[in-house]
Amino acid sequence: MKKIWAHVIVAALSVLIFVGCAGLKSKVPPGAVPRPETAGSAKVKPPVLTREEAILRAKQIAGVSYTLWFGLDRDNPDFEGRLVAIFELRNRPKDLAHGLFIDFDGGRIHSLKLNGNALEIGPERYNGRRVFFKGSEIQPGMNRAEISFGHSYGTTELGLNRFVDPQDQNVYIFSNIDAQGAQFVFPCFDQPDLRASFELTVETPDNWTVITNTKERENVRVDGRMSWAFPPSSKLSTSVFALHAGPYSFKKSDADGIPLRIFIRKSEQARLSLLTNAKEWFELTRRGLEFFDLNFAYPYPYSKYDQVFLPELETGTIAGAGAVAFSEKYLFGGQPAALPKARALDQERADLIFHQLSHMWFGNLVTPRWWNSLWLYEGIADFMATWAQSGEGAVMSGNAEQIWARFLREKKRKAYDHDRIEGQKPLEIPVAEADGPRAGLGSGDTGKITAILKQLRFYMGEDEFRDGLQRFFIKSAIRNAGIAEFLKAMGEASGEGLAGWQRAWLQTTGVNTLRADWKCEQQEVTWKRKTKIISKISEFRLLQSGGVVLRPHRTEIALFDLDSGARKLRPRETLAISYSGAETQVRALVGKKCPDFIFPNYNDHDYVRVELEPRALNFAQQNVSRFAEPLMRQLLLTTLWDSFIDKQLSAAQYFDFAMAFLREEKDPGLVDWTLETLAGPEAAGPLLNSFGPAEFSRLGTFLLRSYKATASGSELHAIWREKLLKAPPQVLASPELAKEAARLFQLK
Ligand SMILES: [Zn+2]
């Protein structure tokens, strides 16, 4: 499971920022001081854990538990620890031919005992990364390793980090643990399928609070310091271990008996209360817990849920079991809540909270067996976060339509663009080394996984999909599982195996194109002795093309009539249908009254590029504003933009269409997106490249007029303003427009 949100991704066609869990992160950030080689470390370090080593070690031992003591204080650049690791040798002596090792990266070992025998610590024993035991030193049955160790703090890298608050000089310690980060904190078998219970005692300065995976059993004062004792955790992967300490302020609440706490450093406490963000944050957390409890049919797996805000968390978030961490920037959102765009920020916040919360099930309760399943867990968390905002009983600010419209323009579009580039990797790829998973998850992948899971949910049916999730948790809770277990549970729930689906969707790349091909013919109808000529559908086919392979899809076809009397266009009828080959006859629609418009991916369940034939394209250009549902308008907008990119529409046609559309549209997300295609510094490139001075002047005039026409202080006003200020210089190049812009924005 990946707990990294390394990059803030600006979607090409939107300025609404969102944070993806899909970034790449190097172990040591640029500018950071590399960890020093420590006593006993060899010059050349062995490679990180390989899959083969992990498989072997999981055969060697089982039944692991760690009892840990940590001594933390404010001024020391190092921390000290003591570990008792209990593990059981499995009955396979041949697996011990090369001994056994414990991971501990960059630390110092002060003393080491195995089963009561003190062992010498030379380079053969500890090479700076691994503590080695010979096969002959391990006894049958239970073994007990006692290690006294030390390690330096980092600043923002993997391991335990130390932060000095410049406002009040308070010191905060926080863990940043990734696929293989626990080994920077204490010696452990650092691989996901050697789950273990952790029982901690942490000694700190008097006024500190300690947060880890369980809730403290007691905290007592000993010689002017505080000793925090925690009960043993459930069996966790080392990658979800968490340890944060410092003079934190906190707020607490409750969700149906589950204690909720939010921690923040002292100097930011006032801001937290002032913005009443804690209340809102708790409320979203409660809604998320309720939604996931219901849909996963597996109760929240930990004894409490802590959310800790950290000042210097460059990875953005960490989903420790029962203790997640967020960068402080997410709490404050970069701007006060009263400003326009607050709604978009609210959605980002909901995304963020639900994403981390869903990792308590997907990632922590069930953990990937190996890192090549990471994409699945990230994608599921992203899908769940979107579903939780749009699903029944958990509707957030904005309805389901708007949530999925936003997903389409901000993430799914990007996934399509990536997926169409030749040489892209499919989602399922082997990851040889533990450090490799980041290389397997590209920035477009999260959106693709979410989109494909949305497609799978529709392909299976929502009840069956939910049933599949429940089966998955019943089988895999407190275990490790990958795509095979996930799809097995889903396949059982759907009543058919998903092997073909898996091959087509997860092991190939490329986007299929879908076109609805239909004909109407006039028919004479006699009713109550009157004869009328009406037009009926005489033939209807779905045509699939493109992509590396044609895939099994399920989609929803919608039929629209202009003459339905209503001002807004809603489908007269819809039809859910599966298709797989190049051509699928849709007999259920033959004989229906001929509609004015047909869209073959209504509600955007399908992962496919829709191509409209000329008369449908023309209809879409003329009528987008009349479609009632924002998701439908967004689907048509993206289809029209694609048609321009594919040269079915000329630049002039797209330009005219977009200006006409913007005169009518009031949905901020849609306005923002369309404006970006007209005047975004990068996104509008394909359009603006064909413009001469006359077109630029027309565009500039239009933008300025529209800006002046929107109500000051509104969200739309802010969007137009931002677009004008960021537009390429040619847009406001003419002297009159430049003068007008300078007057409006008081530019010098
Ligand atoms: Zn995540």
Coordinates of C-alpha atoms in Angstrom, one line a residue, residues 204-728:
T204 CA 9.4 11.5 26.4
P205 CA 9.8 14.9 28.0
D206 CA 7.1 15.8 30.5
N207 CA 4.7 17.8 28.3
W208 CA 4.7 15.6 25.2
T209 CA 2.0 13.5 23.7
V210 CA 2.7 10.2 21.9
I211 CA 0.6 8.8 19.1
T212 CA 1.0 5.3 17.7
N213 CA -1.2 2.6 16.2
T214 CA -3.0 1.9 19.5
K215 CA -4.5 4.2 22.1
E216 CA -2.3 4.6 25.2
R217 CA -3.0 2.3 28.2
E218 CA -1.4 4.7 30.6
N219 CA 1.0 7.6 30.8
V220 CA 2.9 8.1 34.1
R221 CA 5.5 10.6 35.2
V222 CA 8.8 9.0 36.0
D223 CA 11.8 11.2 37.2
G224 CA 10.4 14.3 35.5
R225 CA 9.8 12.5 32.2
M226 CA 6.7 10.9 30.9
S227 CA 6.4 7.2 30.2
W228 CA 3.6 6.2 27.7
A229 CA 2.5 2.6 27.6
F230 CA 0.4 1.1 24.8
P231 CA -1.4 -2.2 24.5
P232 CA -0.3 -4.7 21.8
S233 CA -1.6 -3.8 18.3
S234 CA -3.4 -6.3 16.1
K235 CA -1.2 -8.0 13.5
L236 CA 0.1 -5.2 11.3
S237 CA 2.5 -4.9 8.4
T238 CA 5.6 -3.0 9.3
S239 CA 4.8 -0.5 6.6
V240 CA 1.8 0.9 8.5
F241 CA 3.6 1.4 11.8
A242 CA 3.3 5.0 13.2
L243 CA 5.0 6.9 15.9
H244 CA 4.6 10.7 16.5
A245 CA 5.5 12.6 19.6
G246 CA 5.7 16.2 20.8
P247 CA 3.8 18.9 22.7
Y248 CA 0.8 18.5 20.4
S249 CA -2.5 20.2 21.0
F250 CA -5.5 18.0 20.2
K251 CA -9.2 17.9 19.8
K252 CA -11.3 14.9 20.3
S253 CA -14.6 13.5 19.2
D254 CA -16.3 10.2 18.7
A255 CA -17.9 8.2 15.9
D256 CA -20.3 5.6 17.2
G257 CA -17.9 4.6 20.0
I258 CA -14.7 5.0 18.0
P259 CA -12.5 7.7 19.6
L260 CA -11.5 10.4 17.0
R261 CA -8.6 12.8 17.7
I262 CA -7.0 15.5 15.7
F263 CA -3.5 16.6 16.7
I264 CA -1.7 19.7 15.7
R265 CA 1.4 21.5 16.9
K266 CA 0.9 24.0 19.6
S267 CA 1.7 27.1 17.6
E268 CA -1.1 26.3 15.1
Q269 CA -3.7 25.5 17.7
A270 CA -5.3 28.9 17.5
R271 CA -5.8 28.6 13.7
L272 CA -7.4 25.3 14.2
S273 CA -10.1 26.7 16.6
L274 CA -10.5 29.9 14.7
L275 CA -11.5 28.2 11.4
T276 CA -13.6 25.6 13.2
N277 CA -11.9 23.2 10.9
A278 CA -11.7 20.4 13.5
K279 CA -15.5 20.2 13.7
E280 CA -15.9 19.9 9.9
W281 CA -13.0 17.5 9.7
F282 CA -14.6 15.2 12.4
E283 CA -17.9 15.4 10.6
L284 CA -16.4 14.3 7.3
T285 CA -14.5 11.5 9.2
R286 CA -17.8 10.3 10.8
R287 CA -19.6 10.2 7.4
G288 CA -16.7 8.3 5.8
L289 CA -16.7 5.7 8.6
E290 CA -20.4 5.3 8.3
F291 CA -20.1 4.8 4.5
F292 CA -17.3 2.4 4.6
D293 CA -18.7 0.3 7.5
L294 CA -21.9 -0.1 5.5
N295 CA -20.3 -0.9 2.1
F296 CA -17.4 -3.0 3.3
A297 CA -19.5 -4.8 5.9
Y298 CA -16.4 -5.0 8.0
P299 CA -16.3 -2.8 11.1
Y300 CA -13.5 -0.2 11.4
P301 CA -10.6 -2.4 12.4
Y302 CA -8.7 -0.2 15.0
S303 CA -9.3 1.0 18.5
K304 CA -9.3 4.7 17.6
Y305 CA -8.7 7.0 14.6
D306 CA -6.1 9.7 15.0
Q307 CA -5.4 12.3 12.4
V308 CA -2.1 14.2 12.9
F309 CA -1.1 17.3 11.1
L310 CA 2.6 17.6 10.4
P311 CA 4.4 20.7 9.4
E312 CA 7.0 19.2 7.2
L313 CA 5.5 16.1 5.5
E314 CA 6.7 16.4 2.0
T315 CA 4.9 13.2 1.0
G316 CA 1.6 14.8 1.9
T317 CA 0.0 12.0 3.8
I318 CA 0.8 8.8 5.5
A319 CA -1.8 6.1 6.2
G320 CA -0.5 4.5 9.4
A321 CA -3.0 2.0 11.0
G322 CA -5.3 4.0 13.3
A323 CA -2.9 7.0 13.0
V324 CA -2.9 8.9 9.7
A325 CA -0.8 12.0 9.1
F326 CA -1.5 14.9 6.8
S327 CA 0.6 17.8 5.8
E328 CA -0.7 20.9 7.6
K329 CA -1.3 22.6 4.2
Y330 CA -4.3 20.4 3.7
L331 CA -5.9 21.6 6.9
F332 CA -5.7 25.2 6.0
G333 CA -6.2 24.7 2.3
G334 CA -3.8 27.5 1.4
Q335 CA -6.5 30.1 1.6
P336 CA -9.3 31.1 4.0
A337 CA -12.5 29.1 3.6
A338 CA -14.6 32.2 2.8
L339 CA -13.0 32.9 -0.5
P340 CA -14.4 31.6 -3.8
K341 CA -13.4 28.1 -4.7
A342 CA -14.0 27.1 -1.2
R343 CA -16.4 24.4 -2.6
A344 CA -13.7 22.9 -4.6
L345 CA -11.4 22.9 -1.6
D346 CA -14.1 21.2 0.4
Q347 CA -14.2 18.5 -2.1
E348 CA -10.5 18.1 -2.0
R349 CA -10.7 17.8 1.7
A350 CA -13.4 15.2 1.5
D351 CA -11.3 13.3 -1.0
L352 CA -8.3 13.5 1.3
I353 CA -10.1 12.3 4.4
F354 CA -12.0 9.5 2.7
H355 CA -8.9 8.3 0.8
Q356 CA -6.9 7.9 4.0
L357 CA -9.8 6.5 5.9
S358 CA -10.4 3.8 3.2
H359 CA -6.7 2.8 3.6
M360 CA -7.6 1.5 7.1
W361 CA -9.4 -1.3 5.3
F362 CA -7.6 -1.4 1.9
G363 CA -3.9 -1.2 2.8
N364 CA -3.9 -1.8 6.6
L365 CA -6.5 -4.4 7.4
V366 CA -5.6 -6.1 4.1
T367 CA -2.1 -5.3 2.9
P368 CA -0.5 -6.1 -0.4
R369 CA 1.5 -9.3 -0.3
W370 CA 4.1 -7.5 -2.4
W371 CA 4.5 -4.0 -3.9
N372 CA 3.3 -4.9 -7.3
S373 CA -0.3 -4.8 -5.9
L374 CA 0.2 -1.2 -4.7
W375 CA -1.6 0.3 -7.7
L376 CA -4.7 -1.7 -6.7
Y377 CA -4.8 -0.4 -3.2
E378 CA -4.1 3.2 -4.3
G379 CA -6.7 3.0 -7.0
I380 CA -9.3 1.4 -4.6
A381 CA -8.7 4.2 -2.0
D382 CA -9.2 6.8 -4.7
F383 CA -12.3 5.1 -6.0
M384 CA -13.7 4.7 -2.5
A385 CA -13.1 8.4 -1.8
T386 CA -15.0 9.4 -4.9
W387 CA -17.7 6.8 -4.2
A388 CA -18.1 7.9 -0.6
Q389 CA -18.8 11.4 -1.8
S390 CA -21.3 10.4 -4.5
G391 CA -22.9 7.2 -3.1
E392 CA -26.3 7.0 -1.5
G393 CA -26.4 8.2 2.1
A394 CA -23.1 10.0 1.8
V395 CA -23.8 12.9 -0.5
M396 CA -21.3 15.7 0.1
S397 CA -21.4 19.3 -1.0
G398 CA -22.4 18.8 -4.6
N399 CA -24.4 15.9 -5.9
A400 CA -23.1 12.6 -7.3
E401 CA -23.2 14.0 -10.8
Q402 CA -20.9 16.9 -10.0
I403 CA -18.5 14.6 -8.1
W404 CA -18.2 12.3 -11.2
A405 CA -18.0 15.3 -13.6
R406 CA -15.1 16.6 -11.6
F407 CA -13.5 13.2 -11.6
L408 CA -13.8 13.1 -15.4
R409 CA -12.3 16.5 -16.0
E410 CA -9.5 16.3 -13.4
K411 CA -8.4 12.7 -13.4
K412 CA -10.0 10.5 -16.0
R413 CA -9.1 12.8 -18.9
K414 CA -5.5 12.6 -17.8
A415 CA -5.7 8.8 -17.6
Y416 CA -7.0 8.7 -21.2
D417 CA -4.2 11.0 -22.4
H418 CA -1.5 8.8 -20.6
D419 CA -3.1 5.6 -21.8
R420 CA -3.0 6.6 -25.4
I421 CA 0.8 7.3 -25.3
E422 CA 2.6 4.4 -26.8
G423 CA 4.9 2.4 -24.5
Q424 CA 2.7 3.0 -21.4
K425 CA 2.9 0.2 -18.9
P426 CA -0.3 -1.8 -18.0
L427 CA -1.5 -1.6 -14.4
E428 CA -0.3 -5.1 -13.6
I429 CA 3.5 -5.3 -13.8
P430 CA 6.1 -7.3 -11.9
V431 CA 8.0 -5.3 -9.3
A432 CA 11.2 -7.1 -8.6
E433 CA 12.5 -5.0 -5.7
A434 CA 10.7 -3.5 -2.7
D435 CA 11.9 -0.1 -3.8
G436 CA 10.4 -0.5 -7.2
P437 CA 6.7 0.1 -6.8
R438 CA 7.0 3.8 -7.3
A439 CA 8.3 3.2 -10.8
G440 CA 5.2 1.2 -11.5
L441 CA 2.7 3.8 -10.7
G442 CA 2.6 6.7 -13.1
S443 CA 0.8 10.0 -12.5
G444 CA -2.1 9.0 -14.8
D445 CA -2.6 5.6 -13.2
T446 CA -4.7 6.5 -10.2
G447 CA -7.4 8.0 -12.4
K448 CA -7.3 5.0 -14.7
I449 CA -7.7 2.5 -11.8
T450 CA -10.6 4.5 -10.4
A451 CA -12.2 4.7 -13.8
I452 CA -11.7 1.0 -14.4
L453 CA -13.2 0.2 -10.9
K454 CA -16.1 2.4 -11.8
Q455 CA -16.5 0.3 -15.0
L456 CA -16.1 -2.9 -13.0
R457 CA -18.9 -1.9 -10.6
F458 CA -21.2 -1.2 -13.5
Y459 CA -20.1 -4.4 -15.3
M460 CA -20.9 -6.5 -12.2
G461 CA -23.8 -4.5 -10.8
E462 CA -23.5 -2.4 -7.7
D463 CA -24.9 -5.0 -5.3
E464 CA -22.6 -7.7 -6.7
F465 CA -19.7 -5.3 -6.4
R466 CA -20.5 -4.6 -2.8
D467 CA -20.9 -8.3 -2.2
G468 CA -17.4 -8.8 -3.7
L469 CA -15.9 -6.3 -1.4
Q470 CA -17.4 -8.0 1.6
R471 CA -16.2 -11.4 0.5
F472 CA -12.7 -10.0 0.0
F473 CA -12.6 -8.7 3.6
I474 CA -14.1 -11.9 5.1
K475 CA -11.3 -13.9 3.3
S476 CA -8.4 -11.5 3.6
A477 CA -8.8 -9.4 6.8
I478 CA -5.5 -9.2 8.8
R479 CA -3.8 -10.9 5.9
N480 CA -2.0 -10.0 2.7
A481 CA -3.7 -10.1 -0.6
G482 CA -3.2 -9.0 -4.2
I483 CA -5.1 -8.7 -7.4
A484 CA -5.8 -12.4 -7.5
E485 CA -7.6 -12.5 -4.2
F486 CA -9.5 -9.3 -5.0
L487 CA -10.7 -10.5 -8.4
K488 CA -11.5 -14.0 -7.0
A489 CA -13.8 -12.4 -4.5
M490 CA -15.3 -10.2 -7.2
G491 CA -15.7 -13.1 -9.6
E492 CA -17.5 -15.2 -6.9
A493 CA -19.8 -12.3 -6.2
S494 CA -20.6 -11.7 -9.9
G495 CA -21.2 -15.4 -10.5
E496 CA -18.6 -15.6 -13.3
G497 CA -14.8 -15.6 -13.4
L498 CA -13.1 -12.4 -14.2
A499 CA -10.0 -13.8 -15.8
G500 CA -10.8 -12.5 -19.3
W501 CA -11.8 -9.1 -17.8
Q502 CA -8.5 -9.0 -15.9
R503 CA -6.4 -9.8 -19.1
A504 CA -8.2 -7.2 -21.1
W505 CA -8.3 -4.4 -18.6
L506 CA -5.3 -4.8 -16.3
Q507 CA -2.7 -6.4 -18.5
T508 CA -3.0 -4.2 -21.6
T509 CA -2.9 -0.5 -22.4
G510 CA -4.7 1.8 -24.7
V511 CA -8.2 3.3 -24.9
N512 CA -11.0 1.9 -27.0
T513 CA -13.2 4.1 -29.1
L514 CA -17.0 3.7 -29.0
R515 CA -19.4 4.9 -31.7
A516 CA -23.2 4.5 -31.8
D517 CA -24.2 3.7 -35.3
W518 CA -28.0 3.9 -35.9
K519 CA -30.5 4.4 -38.7
C520 CA -34.1 5.5 -38.6
E521 CA -36.8 4.9 -41.1
Q522 CA -40.2 6.4 -41.7
Q523 CA -43.0 4.1 -40.8
E524 CA -46.7 4.4 -41.3
V525 CA -48.6 3.9 -38.1
T526 CA -52.4 3.7 -37.9
W527 CA -53.9 4.4 -34.5
K528 CA -57.6 5.1 -33.8
R529 CA -58.1 5.1 -37.6
K530 CA -55.7 7.8 -38.2
T531 CA -52.5 7.2 -40.1
K532 CA -49.3 8.9 -39.1
I533 CA -45.8 8.8 -40.4
I534 CA -43.3 8.3 -37.6
S535 CA -39.6 7.7 -37.6
K536 CA -38.3 4.6 -35.8
I537 CA -34.9 3.1 -35.2
S538 CA -34.4 0.4 -37.8
E539 CA -30.8 -0.5 -36.9
F540 CA -28.6 0.1 -33.9
R541 CA -25.0 -1.0 -33.5
L542 CA -22.2 -0.2 -31.1
L543 CA -18.9 -0.1 -32.8
Q544 CA -15.7 -0.6 -30.8
S545 CA -12.3 0.1 -32.2
G546 CA -8.8 1.3 -31.2
G547 CA -6.7 0.3 -28.2
V548 CA -4.4 -2.7 -28.2
V549 CA -7.3 -5.1 -27.7
L550 CA -11.0 -4.8 -27.9
R551 CA -12.4 -5.3 -24.4
P552 CA -15.5 -6.5 -22.6
H553 CA -17.4 -3.3 -21.6
R554 CA -20.7 -2.4 -20.0
T555 CA -22.2 0.9 -20.8
E556 CA -25.4 2.9 -20.7
I557 CA -27.0 4.3 -23.9
A558 CA -29.2 7.4 -23.5
L559 CA -31.8 8.6 -26.1
F560 CA -32.6 12.3 -26.1
D561 CA -35.5 14.2 -27.8
L562 CA -35.5 17.9 -28.5
D563 CA -39.3 18.1 -28.7
S564 CA -40.0 16.7 -25.3
G565 CA -41.4 20.1 -24.3
A566 CA -39.0 20.6 -21.4
R567 CA -36.5 23.4 -21.5
K568 CA -33.8 21.1 -20.3
L569 CA -32.7 17.9 -22.0
R570 CA -33.0 14.7 -20.1
P571 CA -32.9 11.2 -21.6
R572 CA -36.2 9.9 -22.8
E573 CA -34.9 6.4 -22.0
T574 CA -31.6 4.6 -21.2
L575 CA -30.4 1.1 -21.8
A576 CA -27.6 -0.7 -20.0
I577 CA -25.8 -3.1 -22.3
S578 CA -22.6 -5.2 -22.4
Y579 CA -20.5 -5.2 -25.6
S580 CA -17.1 -6.8 -26.4
G581 CA -16.3 -7.2 -30.0
A582 CA -15.9 -4.7 -32.9
E583 CA -19.7 -4.7 -33.5
T584 CA -22.6 -5.3 -31.2
Q585 CA -26.2 -5.2 -32.4
V586 CA -28.5 -3.5 -30.0
R587 CA -31.9 -5.1 -30.8
A588 CA -33.6 -3.7 -27.7
L589 CA -33.5 -0.3 -29.3
V590 CA -34.8 -1.3 -32.8
G591 CA -38.4 -0.1 -33.2
K592 CA -38.1 2.7 -30.7
K593 CA -39.1 6.2 -31.7
C594 CA -36.2 7.8 -33.5
P595 CA -34.5 10.2 -31.0
D596 CA -32.7 13.5 -31.8
F597 CA -29.5 12.5 -30.1
I598 CA -27.9 9.4 -28.7
F599 CA -25.0 9.2 -26.3
P600 CA -23.4 5.8 -25.8
N601 CA -21.6 6.4 -22.4
Y602 CA -24.3 8.0 -20.3
N603 CA -23.2 8.5 -16.7
D604 CA -19.7 7.8 -17.7
H605 CA -19.5 4.2 -16.4
D606 CA -17.4 3.1 -19.4
Y607 CA -13.7 3.7 -19.8
V608 CA -13.8 4.5 -23.5
R609 CA -13.4 7.4 -25.9
V610 CA -16.8 8.3 -27.5
E611 CA -16.7 9.4 -31.1
L612 CA -19.8 11.2 -32.5
E613 CA -20.7 11.0 -36.1
P614 CA -21.2 14.3 -37.9
R615 CA -24.9 14.9 -37.3
A616 CA -24.5 14.0 -33.6
L617 CA -21.4 16.2 -33.4
N618 CA -23.4 19.1 -34.9
F619 CA -26.3 18.5 -32.4
A620 CA -23.9 18.5 -29.5
Q621 CA -22.3 21.8 -30.6
Q622 CA -25.7 23.4 -30.8
N623 CA -27.3 22.0 -27.6
V624 CA -24.7 21.2 -24.9
S625 CA -26.1 24.0 -22.7
R626 CA -29.5 22.4 -22.8
F627 CA -28.5 19.1 -21.2
A628 CA -29.7 19.1 -17.6
E629 CA -27.0 17.1 -16.0
P630 CA -23.6 18.5 -15.4
L631 CA -21.9 15.1 -16.0
M632 CA -23.6 14.9 -19.4
R633 CA -22.5 18.4 -20.3
Q634 CA -18.9 17.6 -19.2
L635 CA -19.0 14.3 -21.3
L636 CA -20.1 16.3 -24.3
L637 CA -17.5 19.1 -23.7
T638 CA -14.7 16.6 -23.6
T639 CA -16.0 14.8 -26.6
L640 CA -16.2 18.1 -28.5
W641 CA -12.6 19.0 -27.5
D642 CA -11.4 15.5 -28.6
S643 CA -13.2 16.1 -31.9
F644 CA -11.2 19.3 -32.4
I645 CA -8.0 17.6 -31.4
D646 CA -8.8 14.8 -33.9
K647 CA -9.6 17.4 -36.6
Q648 CA -13.3 16.5 -36.9
L649 CA -14.0 20.1 -35.8
S650 CA -12.0 23.1 -37.0
A651 CA -10.5 25.6 -34.6
A652 CA -13.0 28.2 -35.6
Q653 CA -15.9 25.8 -35.0
Y654 CA -14.6 24.9 -31.5
F655 CA -14.0 28.6 -30.7
D656 CA -17.5 29.6 -31.7
F657 CA -19.0 26.7 -29.8
A658 CA -17.0 27.3 -26.6
M659 CA -17.9 31.0 -26.5
A660 CA -21.6 30.3 -27.1
F661 CA -21.5 27.6 -24.3
L662 CA -19.8 30.0 -21.9
R663 CA -22.5 32.6 -22.3
E664 CA -25.0 30.1 -20.9
E665 CA -23.1 27.9 -18.4
K666 CA -23.1 28.7 -14.7
D667 CA -21.5 25.6 -13.3
P668 CA -18.1 26.8 -12.0
G669 CA -16.3 23.5 -12.8
L670 CA -17.5 23.4 -16.4
V671 CA -16.8 27.1 -16.9
D672 CA -13.3 26.6 -15.6
W673 CA -12.6 23.6 -17.8
T674 CA -13.9 25.2 -21.0
L675 CA -12.1 28.5 -20.3
E676 CA -8.9 26.5 -19.9
T677 CA -9.4 25.0 -23.4
L678 CA -9.8 28.6 -24.7
A679 CA -7.1 30.5 -22.8
G680 CA -5.2 28.1 -20.5
P681 CA -1.5 28.8 -20.9
E682 CA -0.8 25.1 -21.8
A683 CA -4.1 23.4 -22.5
A684 CA -5.3 25.9 -25.1
G685 CA -2.1 25.5 -27.1
P686 CA -3.6 23.4 -29.9
L687 CA -6.3 26.0 -30.4
L688 CA -4.3 29.2 -30.0
N689 CA -1.6 28.0 -32.4
S690 CA -4.1 28.6 -35.2
F691 CA -5.1 32.1 -34.1
G692 CA -4.2 35.3 -35.8
P693 CA -4.5 38.9 -34.3
A694 CA -8.2 39.1 -35.1
E695 CA -9.1 35.9 -33.2
F696 CA -6.9 36.9 -30.3
S697 CA -8.7 40.2 -30.1
R698 CA -12.1 38.5 -30.3
L699 CA -11.1 36.1 -27.5
G700 CA -9.7 38.9 -25.3
T701 CA -12.8 41.1 -25.8
F702 CA -15.0 38.1 -24.9
L703 CA -13.1 37.3 -21.8
L704 CA -13.1 40.9 -20.5
R705 CA -16.8 41.4 -21.2
S706 CA -17.7 38.1 -19.5
Y707 CA -15.6 38.9 -16.5
K708 CA -17.3 42.3 -16.1
A709 CA -20.7 40.7 -16.5
T710 CA -20.3 38.2 -13.6
A711 CA -21.2 39.3 -10.1
S712 CA -18.3 40.6 -8.2
G713 CA -17.3 38.2 -5.3
S714 CA -18.9 35.2 -7.0
E715 CA -17.0 32.0 -7.7
L716 CA -17.4 32.6 -11.4
H717 CA -16.0 36.1 -11.1
A718 CA -12.9 34.7 -9.5
I719 CA -12.6 32.0 -12.2
W720 CA -12.8 34.5 -15.1
R721 CA -10.4 36.8 -13.4
E722 CA -7.9 34.0 -12.9
K723 CA -8.1 32.9 -16.5
L724 CA -7.6 36.5 -17.7
L725 CA -4.6 37.0 -15.6
K726 CA -3.0 33.7 -16.6
A727 CA -4.0 33.9 -20.3
P728 CA -1.1 33.9 -22.9

